[in-house]
Amino acid sequence: MPEATQQKMTIEPVAKVRPIDYLAIITAAALWGGSFASTKIALAQADAIMIIWLRFLISIPPLVLGTWYSRALRFPTKKEAIPLFLMGFQGIFFHQTIQAYAMRTAGAANGNWVMVASPALVSILGWIFLKEKISKTGIVGLVLSALGVALVLALGTIKSAAFAGFGSMGDMILIFSVFNWAAFLIISRKVLRHDLPPSFTILWEMVAALICASIFLVATRADFSQIASYNATTWKSILFLGIFSSALAYLFWFHGLSKLPVARVVIFQFIQPLAGIFVSYFFVGERFTIWLYLGGLLIISGVWLVNKKH
């Protein structure tokens, strides 16, 4: 009986999925795809931890508005506060911080390559801890999407230099971040199964992340006066990170987690590097090759197979 009940909890939300739910997940992945270019632009003038702190701070007002709109705005109970704070520390503050510092020595291409391991790892963890089954067709879709991402990143754009060498400290941190993100998604799915609204969950996790970032800044004696010297380009990048890549993207992503099994939601992360390449075209001026479109077709095909009903 317990096993049957667990399977019912896994299958029931999937039957209620609407097209708008998929659109929310796709939008979140696309917004995250643009976050790397925005961060690189902001890093030209601002410190990594200051960018993260401002990103969290700016995201709070739209998150409050979104939570109010969904009629879920309230303070967490004592029982809810501890897991929400721990998730905010692990999945938002810690995750964003280690990735920001990793980018000091890691190549951009390496970061995208490492991210490819995330869906496979999450699918395995979802199977172990959440009893979420992966069909043979889903496995084929996962492989197709991974091949598509590999093709896009390897041959999709004309680059002026070869890939950065793998093995720096930043690369090692990125690998660790994949495991951290996978664990965060599994824990998030567990919490959302206890009927916590997605907007309520991400709001208070972001508040916890902001508290952690504030403590870190004070402990490291950060120079807040540097904020006044930021130019318009830096502020545009930070505003994009706070409003779109943090507030809206996390709201949409958590909404997807509340409707779909982790294995199905995380497959949409394959769209993120594809979106990132398009953003790089407009901000950096990279040119595409035919392989980009072929790789994109594989990614879309893989997403469709994993989400195909059986």
mmCIF file of C-alpha atoms in Angstrom:
data_model
loop_
_atom_site.group_PDB
_atom_site.id
_atom_site.type_symbol
_atom_site.label_atom_id
_atom_site.label_comp_id
_atom_site.label_asym_id
_atom_site.label_seq_id
_atom_site.Cartn_x
_atom_site.Cartn_y
_atom_site.Cartn_z
ATOM 1 C CA MET A 1 0.000 0.000 0.000
ATOM 2 C CA PRO A 2 2.672 2.628 0.818
ATOM 3 C CA GLU A 3 4.339 1.998 -2.539
ATOM 4 C CA ALA A 4 1.052 2.303 -4.428
ATOM 5 C CA THR A 5 0.268 5.515 -2.580
ATOM 6 C CA GLN A 6 3.671 6.935 -3.454
ATOM 7 C CA GLN A 7 3.137 6.092 -7.120
ATOM 8 C CA LYS A 8 -0.240 7.794 -7.055
ATOM 9 C CA MET A 9 1.332 10.958 -5.630
ATOM 10 C CA THR A 10 3.819 10.917 -8.482
ATOM 11 C CA ILE A 11 1.359 10.320 -11.317
ATOM 12 C CA GLU A 12 -1.567 12.465 -10.247
ATOM 13 C CA PRO A 13 0.022 15.908 -10.767
ATOM 14 C CA VAL A 14 1.191 14.953 -14.268
ATOM 15 C CA ALA A 15 -2.420 14.303 -15.403
ATOM 16 C CA LYS A 16 -3.333 17.909 -14.559
ATOM 17 C CA VAL A 17 -0.545 19.511 -16.561
ATOM 18 C CA ARG A 18 -1.649 22.247 -18.982
ATOM 19 C CA PRO A 19 0.228 23.809 -21.916
ATOM 20 C CA ILE A 20 0.770 26.975 -19.856
ATOM 21 C CA ASP A 21 2.655 24.874 -17.283
ATOM 22 C CA TYR A 22 5.126 23.784 -19.950
ATOM 23 C CA LEU A 23 5.379 27.380 -21.188
ATOM 24 C CA ALA A 24 6.332 28.500 -17.676
ATOM 25 C CA ILE A 25 9.151 25.924 -17.496
ATOM 26 C CA ILE A 26 10.445 26.820 -20.965
ATOM 27 C CA THR A 27 10.418 30.530 -20.076
ATOM 28 C CA ALA A 28 12.364 29.867 -16.872
ATOM 29 C CA ALA A 29 15.031 27.908 -18.763
ATOM 30 C CA ALA A 30 15.287 30.628 -21.409
ATOM 31 C CA LEU A 31 15.678 33.362 -18.787
ATOM 32 C CA TRP A 32 18.421 31.381 -17.058
ATOM 33 C CA GLY A 33 20.067 31.011 -20.451
ATOM 34 C CA GLY A 34 20.525 34.774 -20.541
ATOM 35 C CA SER A 35 21.838 35.026 -16.996
ATOM 36 C CA PHE A 36 25.404 34.009 -17.883
ATOM 37 C CA ALA A 37 25.865 36.844 -20.393
ATOM 38 C CA SER A 38 24.358 39.323 -17.919
ATOM 39 C CA THR A 39 26.644 38.124 -15.138
ATOM 40 C CA LYS A 40 29.730 38.398 -17.358
ATOM 41 C CA ILE A 41 28.783 41.980 -18.240
ATOM 42 C CA ALA A 42 28.218 42.926 -14.598
ATOM 43 C CA LEU A 43 31.478 41.272 -13.479
ATOM 44 C CA ALA A 44 33.399 43.765 -15.581
ATOM 45 C CA GLN A 45 32.647 46.393 -12.921
ATOM 46 C CA ALA A 46 31.116 44.708 -9.866
ATOM 47 C CA ASP A 47 32.302 42.048 -7.412
ATOM 48 C CA ALA A 48 30.639 38.644 -7.703
ATOM 49 C CA ILE A 49 29.193 38.608 -4.187
ATOM 50 C CA MET A 50 27.842 42.164 -4.598
ATOM 51 C CA ILE A 51 26.097 41.129 -7.805
ATOM 52 C CA ILE A 52 24.544 38.189 -5.999
ATOM 53 C CA TRP A 53 23.383 40.347 -3.065
ATOM 54 C CA LEU A 54 21.805 42.956 -5.354
ATOM 55 C CA ARG A 55 20.250 40.201 -7.441
ATOM 56 C CA PHE A 56 18.520 38.744 -4.376
ATOM 57 C CA LEU A 57 17.488 42.179 -3.073
ATOM 58 C CA ILE A 58 15.931 43.252 -6.373
ATOM 59 C CA SER A 59 14.050 39.956 -6.726
ATOM 60 C CA ILE A 60 12.133 40.320 -3.442
ATOM 61 C CA PRO A 61 9.508 42.964 -4.521
ATOM 62 C CA PRO A 62 8.330 41.057 -7.642
ATOM 63 C CA LEU A 63 8.292 37.822 -5.625
ATOM 64 C CA VAL A 64 6.134 39.489 -2.960
ATOM 65 C CA LEU A 65 3.791 40.717 -5.695
ATOM 66 C CA GLY A 66 3.620 37.274 -7.297
ATOM 67 C CA THR A 67 2.935 35.591 -3.965
ATOM 68 C CA TRP A 68 0.222 38.152 -3.150
ATOM 69 C CA TYR A 69 -1.368 37.616 -6.570
ATOM 70 C CA SER A 70 -1.496 33.869 -5.976
ATOM 71 C CA ARG A 71 -3.067 34.515 -2.545
ATOM 72 C CA ALA A 72 -0.206 32.792 -0.748
ATOM 73 C CA LEU A 73 1.407 35.789 0.957
ATOM 74 C CA ARG A 74 1.991 35.063 4.632
ATOM 75 C CA PHE A 75 4.792 34.463 7.095
ATOM 76 C CA PRO A 76 6.036 30.861 7.323
ATOM 77 C CA THR A 77 5.235 28.843 10.414
ATOM 78 C CA LYS A 78 8.019 27.658 12.713
ATOM 79 C CA LYS A 79 7.761 24.207 11.151
ATOM 80 C CA GLU A 80 8.094 25.649 7.616
ATOM 81 C CA ALA A 81 10.786 28.222 8.396
ATOM 82 C CA ILE A 82 13.691 25.832 8.993
ATOM 83 C CA PRO A 83 13.423 23.794 5.750
ATOM 84 C CA LEU A 84 12.738 26.960 3.729
ATOM 85 C CA PHE A 85 15.821 28.648 5.172
ATOM 86 C CA LEU A 86 18.010 25.599 4.537
ATOM 87 C CA MET A 87 16.736 25.334 0.962
ATOM 88 C CA GLY A 88 17.306 29.062 0.431
ATOM 89 C CA PHE A 89 20.868 28.655 1.649
ATOM 90 C CA GLN A 90 21.649 25.535 -0.375
ATOM 91 C CA GLY A 91 19.680 25.977 -3.597
ATOM 92 C CA ILE A 92 19.915 29.742 -4.059
ATOM 93 C CA PHE A 93 22.643 31.484 -2.040
ATOM 94 C CA PHE A 94 25.208 28.665 -2.022
ATOM 95 C CA HIS A 95 24.424 27.579 -5.585
ATOM 96 C CA GLN A 96 24.630 31.078 -7.053
ATOM 97 C CA THR A 97 27.728 31.967 -5.041
ATOM 98 C CA ILE A 98 29.829 28.947 -5.986
ATOM 99 C CA GLN A 99 28.905 29.335 -9.652
ATOM 100 C CA ALA A 100 29.818 33.020 -9.624
ATOM 101 C CA TYR A 101 33.221 32.309 -8.118
ATOM 102 C CA ALA A 102 33.707 29.321 -10.430
ATOM 103 C CA MET A 103 33.410 31.594 -13.449
ATOM 104 C CA ARG A 104 36.603 33.386 -12.435
ATOM 105 C CA THR A 105 38.662 30.457 -13.732
ATOM 106 C CA ALA A 106 36.193 28.177 -15.565
ATOM 107 C CA GLY A 107 35.501 28.548 -19.267
ATOM 108 C CA ALA A 108 31.962 29.334 -20.390
ATOM 109 C CA ALA A 109 31.845 26.257 -22.610
ATOM 110 C CA ASN A 110 32.979 24.069 -19.720
ATOM 111 C CA GLY A 111 30.134 25.390 -17.571
ATOM 112 C CA ASN A 112 27.587 24.427 -20.209
ATOM 113 C CA TRP A 113 29.135 21.001 -20.670
ATOM 114 C CA VAL A 114 29.002 20.299 -16.944
ATOM 115 C CA MET A 115 25.343 21.352 -16.825
ATOM 116 C CA VAL A 116 24.493 18.555 -19.272
ATOM 117 C CA ALA A 117 25.077 16.061 -16.440
ATOM 118 C CA SER A 118 22.320 17.647 -14.324
ATOM 119 C CA PRO A 119 19.234 16.046 -15.939
ATOM 120 C CA ALA A 120 20.726 12.557 -15.841
ATOM 121 C CA LEU A 121 21.748 12.949 -12.214
ATOM 122 C CA VAL A 122 18.366 14.383 -11.199
ATOM 123 C CA SER A 123 16.526 11.606 -13.007
ATOM 124 C CA ILE A 124 18.554 9.015 -11.096
ATOM 125 C CA LEU A 125 17.976 10.778 -7.766
ATOM 126 C CA GLY A 126 14.280 11.141 -8.551
ATOM 127 C CA TRP A 127 14.088 7.416 -9.256
ATOM 128 C CA ILE A 128 15.885 6.585 -5.989
ATOM 129 C CA PHE A 129 14.225 9.008 -3.584
ATOM 130 C CA LEU A 130 10.884 9.905 -5.208
ATOM 131 C CA LYS A 131 10.076 6.598 -6.944
ATOM 132 C CA GLU A 132 9.646 8.476 -10.233
ATOM 133 C CA LYS A 133 9.889 6.019 -13.103
ATOM 134 C CA ILE A 134 11.692 6.776 -16.361
ATOM 135 C CA SER A 135 10.327 5.048 -19.444
ATOM 136 C CA LYS A 136 12.514 3.681 -22.225
ATOM 137 C CA THR A 137 11.214 6.433 -24.491
ATOM 138 C CA GLY A 138 12.151 9.001 -21.841
ATOM 139 C CA ILE A 139 15.683 7.627 -21.689
ATOM 140 C CA VAL A 140 15.949 7.940 -25.474
ATOM 141 C CA GLY A 141 14.712 11.535 -25.204
ATOM 142 C CA LEU A 142 17.271 12.283 -22.514
ATOM 143 C CA VAL A 143 20.070 10.945 -24.709
ATOM 144 C CA LEU A 144 18.834 12.886 -27.764
ATOM 145 C CA SER A 145 18.706 16.122 -25.786
ATOM 146 C CA ALA A 146 22.200 15.565 -24.401
ATOM 147 C CA LEU A 147 23.518 14.928 -27.917
ATOM 148 C CA GLY A 148 21.751 18.075 -29.118
ATOM 149 C CA VAL A 149 23.350 20.208 -26.429
ATOM 150 C CA ALA A 150 26.748 18.688 -27.190
ATOM 151 C CA LEU A 151 26.337 19.469 -30.884
ATOM 152 C CA VAL A 152 25.203 23.038 -30.229
ATOM 153 C CA LEU A 153 28.035 23.791 -27.804
ATOM 154 C CA ALA A 154 30.740 22.112 -29.847
ATOM 155 C CA LEU A 155 29.868 23.250 -33.375
ATOM 156 C CA GLY A 156 26.904 25.621 -33.092
ATOM 157 C CA THR A 157 28.846 28.882 -33.206
ATOM 158 C CA ILE A 158 31.992 30.091 -34.913
ATOM 159 C CA LYS A 159 34.498 30.736 -32.149
ATOM 160 C CA SER A 160 37.674 32.733 -32.241
ATOM 161 C CA ALA A 161 39.387 30.409 -29.782
ATOM 162 C CA ALA A 162 39.290 26.764 -28.804
ATOM 163 C CA PHE A 163 37.552 25.514 -25.712
ATOM 164 C CA ALA A 164 39.136 26.411 -22.408
ATOM 165 C CA GLY A 165 41.106 23.569 -20.891
ATOM 166 C CA PHE A 166 39.199 21.425 -18.451
ATOM 167 C CA GLY A 167 40.521 20.887 -14.976
ATOM 168 C CA SER A 168 40.732 24.303 -13.306
ATOM 169 C CA MET A 169 39.442 24.908 -9.799
ATOM 170 C CA GLY A 170 36.433 26.631 -11.349
ATOM 171 C CA ASP A 171 35.625 23.499 -13.350
ATOM 172 C CA MET A 172 35.751 21.387 -10.207
ATOM 173 C CA ILE A 173 33.406 23.808 -8.444
ATOM 174 C CA LEU A 174 31.000 23.629 -11.383
ATOM 175 C CA ILE A 175 30.889 19.845 -11.139
ATOM 176 C CA PHE A 176 30.069 20.145 -7.449
ATOM 177 C CA SER A 177 27.350 22.684 -8.271
ATOM 178 C CA VAL A 178 25.627 20.105 -10.477
ATOM 179 C CA PHE A 179 25.299 17.721 -7.531
ATOM 180 C CA ASN A 180 24.159 20.581 -5.308
ATOM 181 C CA TRP A 181 21.492 21.650 -7.824
ATOM 182 C CA ALA A 182 20.263 18.087 -8.289
ATOM 183 C CA ALA A 183 19.866 17.649 -4.545
ATOM 184 C CA PHE A 184 18.051 20.990 -4.343
ATOM 185 C CA LEU A 185 15.513 19.931 -6.980
ATOM 186 C CA ILE A 186 14.806 16.656 -5.199
ATOM 187 C CA ILE A 187 14.321 18.424 -1.861
ATOM 188 C CA SER A 188 12.130 21.054 -3.532
ATOM 189 C CA ARG A 189 9.904 18.361 -4.986
ATOM 190 C CA LYS A 190 9.534 16.821 -1.531
ATOM 191 C CA VAL A 191 8.558 20.170 -0.009
ATOM 192 C CA LEU A 192 6.094 21.021 -2.785
ATOM 193 C CA ARG A 193 4.328 17.713 -2.203
ATOM 194 C CA HIS A 194 3.323 19.029 1.198
ATOM 195 C CA ASP A 195 1.002 21.575 -0.454
ATOM 196 C CA LEU A 196 3.247 24.628 -0.071
ATOM 197 C CA PRO A 197 2.431 27.093 -2.895
ATOM 198 C CA PRO A 198 5.383 27.558 -5.308
ATOM 199 C CA SER A 199 5.314 31.364 -4.989
ATOM 200 C CA PHE A 200 5.322 31.163 -1.182
ATOM 201 C CA THR A 201 8.198 28.692 -1.236
ATOM 202 C CA ILE A 202 10.494 30.647 -3.531
ATOM 203 C CA LEU A 203 9.743 33.989 -1.817
ATOM 204 C CA TRP A 204 10.946 32.818 1.566
ATOM 205 C CA GLU A 205 13.845 30.851 0.112
ATOM 206 C CA MET A 206 14.948 34.061 -1.615
ATOM 207 C CA VAL A 207 14.575 35.984 1.642
ATOM 208 C CA ALA A 208 16.772 33.361 3.321
ATOM 209 C CA ALA A 209 19.310 33.664 0.491
ATOM 210 C CA LEU A 210 19.342 37.447 0.914
ATOM 211 C CA ILE A 211 19.950 37.084 4.658
ATOM 212 C CA CYS A 212 22.845 34.678 3.992
ATOM 213 C CA ALA A 213 24.349 37.003 1.380
ATOM 214 C CA SER A 214 24.028 39.981 3.737
ATOM 215 C CA ILE A 215 25.806 38.107 6.517
ATOM 216 C CA PHE A 216 28.541 37.095 4.073
ATOM 217 C CA LEU A 217 29.025 40.691 2.924
ATOM 218 C CA VAL A 218 29.227 42.009 6.468
ATOM 219 C CA ALA A 219 31.609 39.223 7.516
ATOM 220 C CA THR A 220 33.925 39.969 4.583
ATOM 221 C CA ARG A 221 33.665 43.741 5.136
ATOM 222 C CA ALA A 222 32.474 44.388 1.605
ATOM 223 C CA ASP A 223 32.616 47.937 0.262
ATOM 224 C CA PHE A 224 28.992 48.968 -0.367
ATOM 225 C CA SER A 225 30.085 52.394 -1.643
ATOM 226 C CA GLN A 226 31.144 50.812 -4.940
ATOM 227 C CA ILE A 227 27.468 50.454 -5.881
ATOM 228 C CA ALA A 228 27.244 54.210 -6.526
ATOM 229 C CA SER A 229 29.880 53.923 -9.278
ATOM 230 C CA TYR A 230 28.069 51.294 -11.351
ATOM 231 C CA ASN A 231 27.273 52.443 -14.868
ATOM 232 C CA ALA A 232 24.006 51.962 -16.765
ATOM 233 C CA THR A 233 25.182 48.764 -18.450
ATOM 234 C CA THR A 234 26.041 47.156 -15.130
ATOM 235 C CA TRP A 235 22.682 48.140 -13.646
ATOM 236 C CA LYS A 236 20.786 46.767 -16.643
ATOM 237 C CA SER A 237 22.548 43.434 -16.205
ATOM 238 C CA ILE A 238 21.867 43.339 -12.457
ATOM 239 C CA LEU A 239 18.212 44.288 -12.950
ATOM 240 C CA PHE A 240 17.821 41.493 -15.490
ATOM 241 C CA LEU A 241 19.378 39.038 -13.060
ATOM 242 C CA GLY A 242 17.146 40.166 -10.184
ATOM 243 C CA ILE A 243 13.781 40.599 -11.888
ATOM 244 C CA PHE A 244 13.905 38.040 -14.688
ATOM 245 C CA SER A 245 16.564 35.410 -13.917
ATOM 246 C CA SER A 246 15.736 35.285 -10.203
ATOM 247 C CA ALA A 247 12.142 36.353 -9.476
ATOM 248 C CA LEU A 248 10.274 35.309 -12.629
ATOM 249 C CA ALA A 249 12.461 32.342 -13.569
ATOM 250 C CA TYR A 250 12.286 30.788 -10.101
ATOM 251 C CA LEU A 251 8.516 31.408 -9.890
ATOM 252 C CA PHE A 252 7.989 29.665 -13.222
ATOM 253 C CA TRP A 253 10.411 26.843 -12.387
ATOM 254 C CA PHE A 254 8.832 26.103 -9.018
ATOM 255 C CA HIS A 255 5.422 26.170 -10.656
ATOM 256 C CA GLY A 256 6.670 23.454 -12.998
ATOM 257 C CA LEU A 257 8.042 21.417 -10.090
ATOM 258 C CA SER A 258 4.606 21.529 -8.434
ATOM 259 C CA LYS A 259 2.990 20.056 -11.552
ATOM 260 C CA LEU A 260 5.535 17.629 -12.994
ATOM 261 C CA PRO A 261 7.987 14.971 -11.771
ATOM 262 C CA VAL A 262 11.545 16.217 -11.384
ATOM 263 C CA ALA A 263 12.794 14.078 -14.277
ATOM 264 C CA ARG A 264 10.373 15.781 -16.674
ATOM 265 C CA VAL A 265 10.997 19.317 -15.458
ATOM 266 C CA VAL A 266 14.781 19.093 -15.486
ATOM 267 C CA ILE A 267 14.894 17.971 -19.129
ATOM 268 C CA PHE A 268 13.997 21.555 -20.034
ATOM 269 C CA GLN A 269 17.400 22.643 -18.732
ATOM 270 C CA PHE A 270 18.701 21.467 -22.092
ATOM 271 C CA ILE A 271 17.019 24.574 -23.507
ATOM 272 C CA GLN A 272 19.093 26.849 -21.262
ATOM 273 C CA PRO A 273 22.423 26.626 -23.139
ATOM 274 C CA LEU A 274 20.568 26.970 -26.444
ATOM 275 C CA ALA A 275 18.917 30.153 -25.181
ATOM 276 C CA GLY A 276 22.272 31.320 -23.852
ATOM 277 C CA ILE A 277 23.829 31.005 -27.295
ATOM 278 C CA PHE A 278 21.064 33.128 -28.812
ATOM 279 C CA VAL A 279 21.611 35.771 -26.129
ATOM 280 C CA SER A 280 25.336 35.688 -26.868
ATOM 281 C CA TYR A 281 24.533 36.407 -30.511
ATOM 282 C CA PHE A 282 22.896 39.715 -29.618
ATOM 283 C CA PHE A 283 25.233 40.765 -26.789
ATOM 284 C CA VAL A 284 28.555 39.304 -27.938
ATOM 285 C CA GLY A 285 28.027 38.975 -31.692
ATOM 286 C CA GLU A 286 28.710 35.249 -32.097
ATOM 287 C CA ARG A 287 27.774 33.718 -35.468
ATOM 288 C CA PHE A 288 25.856 30.464 -35.892
ATOM 289 C CA THR A 289 26.470 27.410 -38.044
ATOM 290 C CA ILE A 290 24.035 24.831 -39.407
ATOM 291 C CA TRP A 291 24.969 22.576 -36.477
ATOM 292 C CA LEU A 292 23.198 24.951 -34.097
ATOM 293 C CA TYR A 293 19.854 24.305 -35.774
ATOM 294 C CA LEU A 294 20.435 20.554 -36.007
ATOM 295 C CA GLY A 295 21.377 20.466 -32.339
ATOM 296 C CA GLY A 296 18.316 22.525 -31.450
ATOM 297 C CA LEU A 297 16.131 20.039 -33.318
ATOM 298 C CA LEU A 298 17.592 17.193 -31.255
ATOM 299 C CA ILE A 299 16.943 19.120 -28.044
ATOM 300 C CA ILE A 300 13.312 19.780 -28.944
ATOM 301 C CA SER A 301 12.833 16.141 -29.990
ATOM 302 C CA GLY A 302 14.290 14.936 -26.696
ATOM 303 C CA VAL A 303 12.052 17.238 -24.660
ATOM 304 C CA TRP A 304 9.005 15.944 -26.554
ATOM 305 C CA LEU A 305 9.938 12.287 -26.000
ATOM 306 C CA VAL A 306 10.516 12.692 -22.267
ATOM 307 C CA ASN A 307 7.170 14.465 -21.844
ATOM 308 C CA LYS A 308 5.250 12.130 -24.131
ATOM 309 C CA LYS A 309 2.386 10.356 -22.334
ATOM 310 C CA HIS A 310 2.431 6.547 -22.308
#
